[in-house]
């Protein structure tokens, strides 16, 4: 197997603000695995909150590159285990390699990933479109700029209720909220009660990631379903979230790829929890991988390519929230000029 990689710094269409800060660009690593002339692509964006910059992914990859090139690739799950043991502290890099492994495998088998997994795509959820924190009139303008059936609104300000009250005046679309760990339990309960009356669908990560006591309090009282994002990073977190959240938001990059994400989905279903897969502002490479999990999900937030002004390839397309799969096998992504 041959491996190549390239880093990018993709510009956002608009500066993107959440409760932790603003960014104008998304650094990301794209890897290519080549096996008997067939090429598979994977991606891991760097998110400063998780402390794994692209430089660290490249440094680790360079150290163990020869071990990956020597690996005799037969199936992606075995490959994930191998990479997981090679890079136990770099789940982001493992994710990029795992997605590339699945893309390669699908192409070797001449099937799209959802076909390999025997999934029915006829009832796929639509993706939301994310509106970052801003002055409320700017948020209204962003919503009008992209008419969409489901919006995810980033909150965690002094004016959260006023923001949703104002947005609601301009749209009848579904609104879901992501507080990115910004609230305290009492504050959250007050806000969530108000949001219930404003027709909000669900709340993502209301409290700090390790505020389990607060979540226990909120879980018993919240009139809206609560989804864990920052509290649900790795596979072992799914069980911890049970009876604290109604659902989990899995992200391929934080959990280290498609392989563990599929196990997390199985585990969450066993616990009767709802499942969402989220975005870390991946380009079409990482986002096209998410699309194949759609039949297994209740909700999806996969709008990375819509928020970014630049892309590294071509994959899924969006039609007013509906995901249109690319023609090719594997994830279906085509990467240009690699
Ligand atoms: Mg989130």
CSV table of C-alpha atoms and ligand atoms in Angstrom, one decimal:
chain,number,residue,atom,x,y,z
A,1,UNK,CA,0.0,0.0,0.0
A,2,UNK,CA,1.2,3.5,-0.8
A,3,UNK,CA,0.2,6.5,1.3
A,4,UNK,CA,0.2,10.2,0.4
A,5,UNK,CA,-1.2,13.2,2.3
A,6,UNK,CA,-1.8,16.9,1.9
A,7,UNK,CA,-2.9,19.6,4.3
A,8,UNK,CA,-5.3,22.4,3.4
A,9,UNK,CA,-6.6,25.5,5.1
A,10,UNK,CA,-10.1,25.9,3.7
A,11,UNK,CA,-11.8,29.3,3.9
A,12,UNK,CA,-15.3,29.6,5.4
A,13,UNK,CA,-17.9,31.6,3.4
A,14,UNK,CA,-18.6,33.6,6.5
A,15,UNK,CA,-16.6,33.8,9.7
A,16,UNK,CA,-18.0,30.9,11.9
A,17,UNK,CA,-18.7,31.6,15.6
A,18,UNK,CA,-19.7,29.2,18.3
A,19,UNK,CA,-19.7,29.7,22.1
A,20,UNK,CA,-15.9,29.1,22.2
A,21,UNK,CA,-14.7,31.5,19.5
A,22,UNK,CA,-14.6,32.4,15.8
A,23,UNK,CA,-12.8,31.0,12.9
A,24,UNK,CA,-12.3,32.1,9.3
A,25,UNK,CA,-10.5,29.0,8.0
A,26,UNK,CA,-10.7,25.2,8.6
A,27,UNK,CA,-7.3,23.4,8.6
A,28,UNK,CA,-7.7,19.8,7.4
A,29,UNK,CA,-5.7,16.7,6.4
A,30,UNK,CA,-6.5,14.6,3.4
A,31,UNK,CA,-4.9,11.2,3.0
A,32,UNK,CA,-4.7,8.9,0.0
A,33,UNK,CA,-4.2,5.1,0.3
A,34,UNK,CA,-3.2,3.3,-2.9
A,35,UNK,CA,-3.5,-0.4,-3.3
A,36,UNK,CA,-3.0,-2.2,-6.7
A,37,UNK,CA,-3.7,1.1,-8.4
A,38,UNK,CA,-7.0,1.8,-6.6
A,39,UNK,CA,-7.0,5.0,-4.5
A,40,UNK,CA,-9.1,5.7,-1.4
A,41,UNK,CA,-9.4,9.1,0.3
A,42,UNK,CA,-10.0,10.1,3.9
A,43,UNK,CA,-10.1,13.3,5.9
A,44,UNK,CA,-9.6,14.7,9.4
A,45,UNK,CA,-10.1,18.4,10.1
A,46,UNK,CA,-8.2,19.9,13.0
A,47,UNK,CA,-10.4,21.4,15.8
A,48,UNK,CA,-8.5,23.4,18.4
A,49,UNK,CA,-10.8,22.2,21.2
A,50,UNK,CA,-9.5,18.6,20.8
A,51,UNK,CA,-5.9,19.8,20.6
A,52,UNK,CA,-4.8,17.8,17.5
A,53,UNK,CA,-3.4,20.2,14.9
A,54,UNK,CA,-2.8,19.0,11.3
A,55,UNK,CA,1.0,19.3,12.0
A,56,UNK,CA,0.6,16.7,14.8
A,57,UNK,CA,-1.3,14.4,12.5
A,58,UNK,CA,1.5,14.7,9.9
A,59,UNK,CA,4.3,14.3,12.4
A,60,UNK,CA,2.7,11.0,13.7
A,61,UNK,CA,2.0,9.8,10.2
A,62,UNK,CA,5.6,10.4,9.1
A,63,UNK,CA,6.9,8.4,12.1
A,64,UNK,CA,4.9,5.3,11.3
A,65,UNK,CA,4.4,5.7,7.5
A,66,UNK,CA,6.5,2.6,6.7
A,67,UNK,CA,4.3,0.4,9.0
A,68,UNK,CA,1.2,1.5,7.1
A,69,UNK,CA,2.8,0.9,3.7
A,70,UNK,CA,3.8,-2.6,4.9
A,71,UNK,CA,0.3,-3.5,6.0
A,72,UNK,CA,-1.5,-6.1,3.9
A,73,UNK,CA,-4.9,-4.5,3.4
A,74,UNK,CA,-7.8,-6.9,3.3
A,75,UNK,CA,-10.6,-5.2,5.0
A,76,UNK,CA,-11.2,-1.8,6.7
A,77,UNK,CA,-12.1,-3.1,10.2
A,78,UNK,CA,-8.7,-4.9,10.5
A,79,UNK,CA,-7.0,-1.8,9.1
A,80,UNK,CA,-8.7,0.4,11.8
A,81,UNK,CA,-7.5,-1.9,14.6
A,82,UNK,CA,-4.0,-1.7,13.2
A,83,UNK,CA,-4.0,2.1,12.9
A,84,UNK,CA,-5.7,2.4,16.3
A,85,UNK,CA,-2.7,0.6,17.9
A,86,UNK,CA,-0.2,2.5,15.8
A,87,UNK,CA,-1.6,5.9,16.9
A,88,UNK,CA,-3.4,5.4,20.2
A,89,UNK,CA,-3.3,9.1,21.0
A,90,UNK,CA,-4.3,10.5,17.6
A,91,UNK,CA,-7.9,9.6,16.9
A,92,UNK,CA,-8.1,12.3,14.2
A,93,UNK,CA,-5.3,10.7,12.1
A,94,UNK,CA,-6.9,7.2,12.6
A,95,UNK,CA,-10.1,8.7,11.3
A,96,UNK,CA,-8.5,10.0,8.1
A,97,UNK,CA,-6.9,6.6,7.5
A,98,UNK,CA,-10.1,4.7,8.4
A,99,UNK,CA,-12.2,6.7,5.9
A,100,UNK,CA,-9.6,6.2,3.2
A,101,UNK,CA,-9.6,2.4,4.0
A,102,UNK,CA,-13.4,2.2,3.6
A,103,UNK,CA,-13.3,4.3,0.4
A,104,UNK,CA,-10.6,2.0,-1.0
A,105,UNK,CA,-12.4,-1.2,0.1
A,106,UNK,CA,-15.7,0.0,-1.5
A,107,UNK,CA,-13.8,0.7,-4.8
A,108,UNK,CA,-12.1,-2.7,-4.6
A,109,UNK,CA,-15.6,-4.4,-4.2
A,110,UNK,CA,-17.1,-2.0,-6.8
A,111,UNK,CA,-19.8,-1.0,-4.4
A,112,UNK,CA,-20.9,2.2,-2.6
A,113,UNK,CA,-20.5,1.9,1.2
A,114,UNK,CA,-24.2,1.9,1.9
A,115,UNK,CA,-24.6,-1.0,-0.6
A,116,UNK,CA,-21.8,-2.9,1.1
A,117,UNK,CA,-23.6,-2.5,4.4
A,118,UNK,CA,-27.0,-3.5,2.8
A,119,UNK,CA,-28.7,-0.3,3.8
A,120,UNK,CA,-31.9,1.2,2.4
A,121,UNK,CA,-31.4,4.9,1.5
A,122,UNK,CA,-35.1,5.6,0.7
A,123,UNK,CA,-35.9,7.1,4.2
A,124,UNK,CA,-32.6,9.1,4.8
A,125,UNK,CA,-32.9,12.2,7.0
A,126,UNK,CA,-32.2,15.6,5.6
A,127,UNK,CA,-29.2,17.6,6.8
A,128,UNK,CA,-29.5,20.8,8.7
A,129,UNK,CA,-27.7,24.0,7.8
A,130,UNK,CA,-25.8,25.7,10.7
A,131,UNK,CA,-26.0,29.4,11.6
A,132,UNK,CA,-23.1,30.5,13.8
A,133,UNK,CA,-23.5,33.1,16.6
A,134,UNK,CA,-23.7,36.7,15.4
A,135,UNK,CA,-25.7,39.8,15.8
A,136,UNK,CA,-29.3,38.7,15.4
A,137,UNK,CA,-29.9,40.6,12.2
A,138,UNK,CA,-26.9,39.0,10.7
A,139,UNK,CA,-28.2,35.6,11.7
A,140,UNK,CA,-31.5,36.4,10.1
A,141,UNK,CA,-29.7,37.4,6.9
A,142,UNK,CA,-27.7,34.2,6.9
A,143,UNK,CA,-30.9,32.2,7.2
A,144,UNK,CA,-32.5,34.1,4.3
A,145,UNK,CA,-29.4,33.6,2.2
A,146,UNK,CA,-29.8,29.9,2.5
A,147,UNK,CA,-33.4,28.8,2.7
A,148,UNK,CA,-33.4,25.4,4.3
A,149,UNK,CA,-35.8,23.0,5.9
A,150,UNK,CA,-33.8,22.5,9.1
A,151,UNK,CA,-31.5,25.0,10.8
A,152,UNK,CA,-29.0,24.3,13.6
A,153,UNK,CA,-28.5,27.5,15.6
A,154,UNK,CA,-25.3,27.9,17.6
A,155,UNK,CA,-26.0,29.6,21.0
A,156,UNK,CA,-24.3,30.3,24.3
A,157,UNK,CA,-24.8,34.1,24.6
A,158,UNK,CA,-26.7,36.5,27.0
A,159,UNK,CA,-29.4,36.8,24.4
A,160,UNK,CA,-30.2,33.2,23.5
A,161,UNK,CA,-34.0,33.4,23.9
A,162,UNK,CA,-34.2,36.7,22.0
A,163,UNK,CA,-32.2,35.2,19.2
A,164,UNK,CA,-34.5,32.2,18.7
A,165,UNK,CA,-37.6,34.4,19.2
A,166,UNK,CA,-36.4,36.7,16.4
A,167,UNK,CA,-35.3,33.9,14.0
A,168,UNK,CA,-38.7,32.1,14.6
A,169,UNK,CA,-40.4,35.3,13.2
A,170,UNK,CA,-38.7,34.7,9.9
A,171,UNK,CA,-38.9,30.9,9.4
A,172,UNK,CA,-41.2,28.0,9.9
A,173,UNK,CA,-38.4,25.5,9.3
A,174,UNK,CA,-37.2,23.1,12.0
A,175,UNK,CA,-34.8,24.7,14.5
A,176,UNK,CA,-32.4,22.7,16.5
A,177,UNK,CA,-30.0,24.3,19.0
A,178,UNK,CA,-26.3,23.7,19.9
A,179,UNK,CA,-25.1,25.4,23.0
A,180,UNK,CA,-21.6,23.9,22.8
A,181,UNK,CA,-21.4,23.4,26.6
A,182,UNK,CA,-22.1,27.1,27.4
A,183,UNK,CA,-24.9,26.8,30.0
A,184,UNK,CA,-25.3,26.0,33.6
A,185,UNK,CA,-28.1,23.5,34.6
A,186,UNK,CA,-30.6,26.0,36.0
A,187,UNK,CA,-30.0,28.5,33.2
A,188,UNK,CA,-30.4,25.7,30.6
A,189,UNK,CA,-33.7,24.5,32.0
A,190,UNK,CA,-35.1,28.1,31.8
A,191,UNK,CA,-33.9,28.5,28.2
A,192,UNK,CA,-35.1,25.1,27.1
A,193,UNK,CA,-38.6,25.7,28.5
A,194,UNK,CA,-38.7,28.9,26.4
A,195,UNK,CA,-37.4,27.1,23.3
A,196,UNK,CA,-40.1,24.5,23.7
A,197,UNK,CA,-42.7,27.2,23.1
A,198,UNK,CA,-40.7,28.5,20.1
A,199,UNK,CA,-41.0,25.1,18.4
A,200,UNK,CA,-37.4,24.0,18.8
A,201,UNK,CA,-36.7,20.3,18.0
A,202,UNK,CA,-33.7,19.3,20.1
A,203,UNK,CA,-30.8,20.7,22.2
A,204,UNK,CA,-27.2,19.7,21.7
A,205,UNK,CA,-24.7,19.8,24.5
A,206,UNK,CA,-26.3,22.2,26.9
A,207,UNK,CA,-23.7,21.8,29.7
A,208,UNK,CA,-20.0,21.4,30.2
A,209,UNK,CA,-18.8,18.0,28.9
A,210,UNK,CA,-18.2,16.5,32.4
A,211,UNK,CA,-21.2,18.1,34.2
A,212,UNK,CA,-22.9,14.7,34.7
A,213,UNK,CA,-24.7,15.9,37.9
A,214,UNK,CA,-26.2,18.8,35.9
A,215,UNK,CA,-27.2,16.5,33.1
A,216,UNK,CA,-28.9,14.1,35.5
A,217,UNK,CA,-31.0,17.1,36.7
A,218,UNK,CA,-31.7,18.4,33.2
A,219,UNK,CA,-32.5,14.9,31.8
A,220,UNK,CA,-35.3,14.5,34.3
A,221,UNK,CA,-36.8,17.9,33.6
A,222,UNK,CA,-36.1,18.9,30.0
A,223,UNK,CA,-39.2,19.2,27.7
A,224,UNK,CA,-36.9,18.7,24.7
A,225,UNK,CA,-34.6,15.9,23.8
A,226,UNK,CA,-30.9,16.4,24.8
A,227,UNK,CA,-28.0,15.2,22.6
A,228,UNK,CA,-24.4,14.7,23.7
A,229,UNK,CA,-21.6,16.0,21.5
A,230,UNK,CA,-18.6,17.1,23.6
A,231,UNK,CA,-19.7,14.6,26.3
A,232,UNK,CA,-19.7,11.7,23.7
A,233,UNK,CA,-16.3,11.5,22.0
A,234,UNK,CA,-15.2,7.9,22.1
A,235,UNK,CA,-17.0,4.5,22.1
A,236,UNK,CA,-16.9,4.2,25.9
A,237,UNK,CA,-18.8,7.5,26.3
A,238,UNK,CA,-22.0,6.1,24.8
A,239,UNK,CA,-22.8,4.1,28.0
A,240,UNK,CA,-21.9,7.1,30.1
A,241,UNK,CA,-24.4,9.3,28.3
A,242,UNK,CA,-27.3,6.8,28.9
A,243,UNK,CA,-29.8,8.3,31.3
A,244,UNK,CA,-28.1,11.7,31.0
A,245,UNK,CA,-28.9,12.4,27.3
A,246,UNK,CA,-31.7,11.2,25.0
A,247,UNK,CA,-29.3,10.9,22.1
A,248,UNK,CA,-25.7,11.2,21.0
A,249,UNK,CA,-24.0,13.2,18.2
A,250,UNK,CA,-21.3,11.0,16.7
A,251,UNK,CA,-18.5,12.7,14.7
A,252,UNK,CA,-16.2,10.5,12.6
A,253,UNK,CA,-13.2,12.7,13.4
A,254,UNK,CA,-13.5,12.7,17.2
A,255,UNK,CA,-14.4,9.0,17.5
A,256,UNK,CA,-11.6,7.9,15.0
A,257,UNK,CA,-13.6,6.9,11.9
A,258,UNK,CA,-16.4,5.0,10.3
A,259,UNK,CA,-15.4,1.7,12.0
A,260,UNK,CA,-16.0,2.9,15.6
A,261,UNK,CA,-18.9,5.1,14.6
A,262,UNK,CA,-20.8,2.0,13.4
A,263,UNK,CA,-20.1,0.3,16.7
A,264,UNK,CA,-21.4,3.4,18.6
A,265,UNK,CA,-24.6,3.4,16.5
A,266,UNK,CA,-25.2,-0.3,17.5
A,267,UNK,CA,-24.5,0.4,21.2
A,268,UNK,CA,-26.8,3.5,21.2
A,269,UNK,CA,-29.6,1.5,19.6
A,270,UNK,CA,-29.2,-1.2,22.3
A,271,UNK,CA,-29.6,1.6,24.9
A,272,UNK,CA,-32.6,3.0,23.1
A,273,UNK,CA,-30.9,6.3,22.4
A,274,UNK,CA,-31.4,8.6,19.4
A,275,UNK,CA,-28.5,9.0,17.0
A,276,UNK,CA,-27.2,12.0,15.1
A,277,UNK,CA,-24.0,12.3,13.1
A,278,UNK,CA,-22.4,15.7,13.1
A,279,UNK,CA,-19.9,17.7,11.2
A,280,UNK,CA,-16.5,19.1,12.1
A,281,UNK,CA,-16.6,21.3,9.0
A,282,UNK,CA,-15.2,18.5,6.8
A,283,UNK,CA,-14.8,19.1,3.0
A,284,UNK,CA,-16.6,16.8,0.6
A,285,UNK,CA,-14.1,14.0,1.4
A,286,UNK,CA,-15.2,13.5,5.0
A,287,UNK,CA,-18.8,14.6,4.4
A,288,UNK,CA,-19.3,12.1,1.6
A,289,UNK,CA,-18.3,9.4,4.1
A,290,UNK,CA,-21.0,10.4,6.6
A,291,UNK,CA,-23.6,10.2,3.8
A,292,UNK,CA,-23.4,6.4,3.8
A,293,UNK,CA,-24.4,6.1,7.4
A,294,UNK,CA,-27.6,8.1,6.8
A,295,UNK,CA,-30.0,5.1,6.8
A,296,UNK,CA,-28.8,4.4,10.4
A,297,UNK,CA,-29.5,7.9,11.8
A,298,UNK,CA,-32.3,9.9,13.3
A,299,UNK,CA,-30.7,13.3,12.5
A,300,UNK,CA,-27.7,14.5,10.6
A,301,UNK,CA,-25.6,17.7,10.5
A,302,UNK,CA,-23.4,17.3,7.5
A,303,UNK,CA,-23.2,20.8,6.1
A,304,UNK,CA,-19.4,21.3,6.0
A,305,UNK,CA,-19.2,21.8,2.2
A,306,UNK,CA,-22.0,24.3,2.4
A,307,UNK,CA,-20.3,26.4,5.1
A,308,UNK,CA,-16.9,26.4,3.3
A,309,UNK,CA,-16.0,28.6,0.4
A,310,UNK,CA,-13.4,26.0,-0.8
A,311,UNK,CA,-13.4,22.3,-1.3
A,312,UNK,CA,-10.7,19.6,-2.1
A,313,UNK,CA,-12.9,17.4,-4.3
A,314,UNK,CA,-16.3,16.5,-5.4
A,315,UNK,CA,-18.7,14.1,-3.7
A,316,UNK,CA,-22.3,14.3,-2.4
A,317,UNK,CA,-24.5,17.1,-3.6
A,318,UNK,CA,-27.2,18.9,-1.5
A,319,UNK,CA,-30.7,19.6,-2.7
A,320,UNK,CA,-32.6,21.6,-0.1
A,321,UNK,CA,-31.5,19.4,2.8
A,322,UNK,CA,-31.6,16.1,0.8
A,323,UNK,CA,-28.3,14.4,0.1
A,324,UNK,CA,-27.7,13.2,-3.4
A,325,UNK,CA,-25.0,10.5,-3.5
A,326,UNK,CA,-22.1,10.7,-5.9
A,327,UNK,CA,-21.9,8.2,-8.8
A,328,UNK,CA,-18.6,6.5,-7.8
A,329,UNK,CA,-18.0,3.5,-5.5
A,330,UNK,CA,-16.6,3.7,-1.9
A,331,UNK,CA,-17.6,7.1,-0.5
A,332,UNK,CA,-17.9,8.4,-4.0
A,333,UNK,CA,-15.6,11.3,-3.6
A,334,UNK,CA,-13.2,12.4,-6.3
A,335,UNK,CA,-10.2,14.4,-5.1
A,336,UNK,CA,-8.6,16.8,-7.6
A,337,UNK,CA,-4.9,17.5,-8.1
A,338,UNK,CA,-3.7,15.3,-5.4
B,1,LIG,MG1,-22.1,20.3,18.6
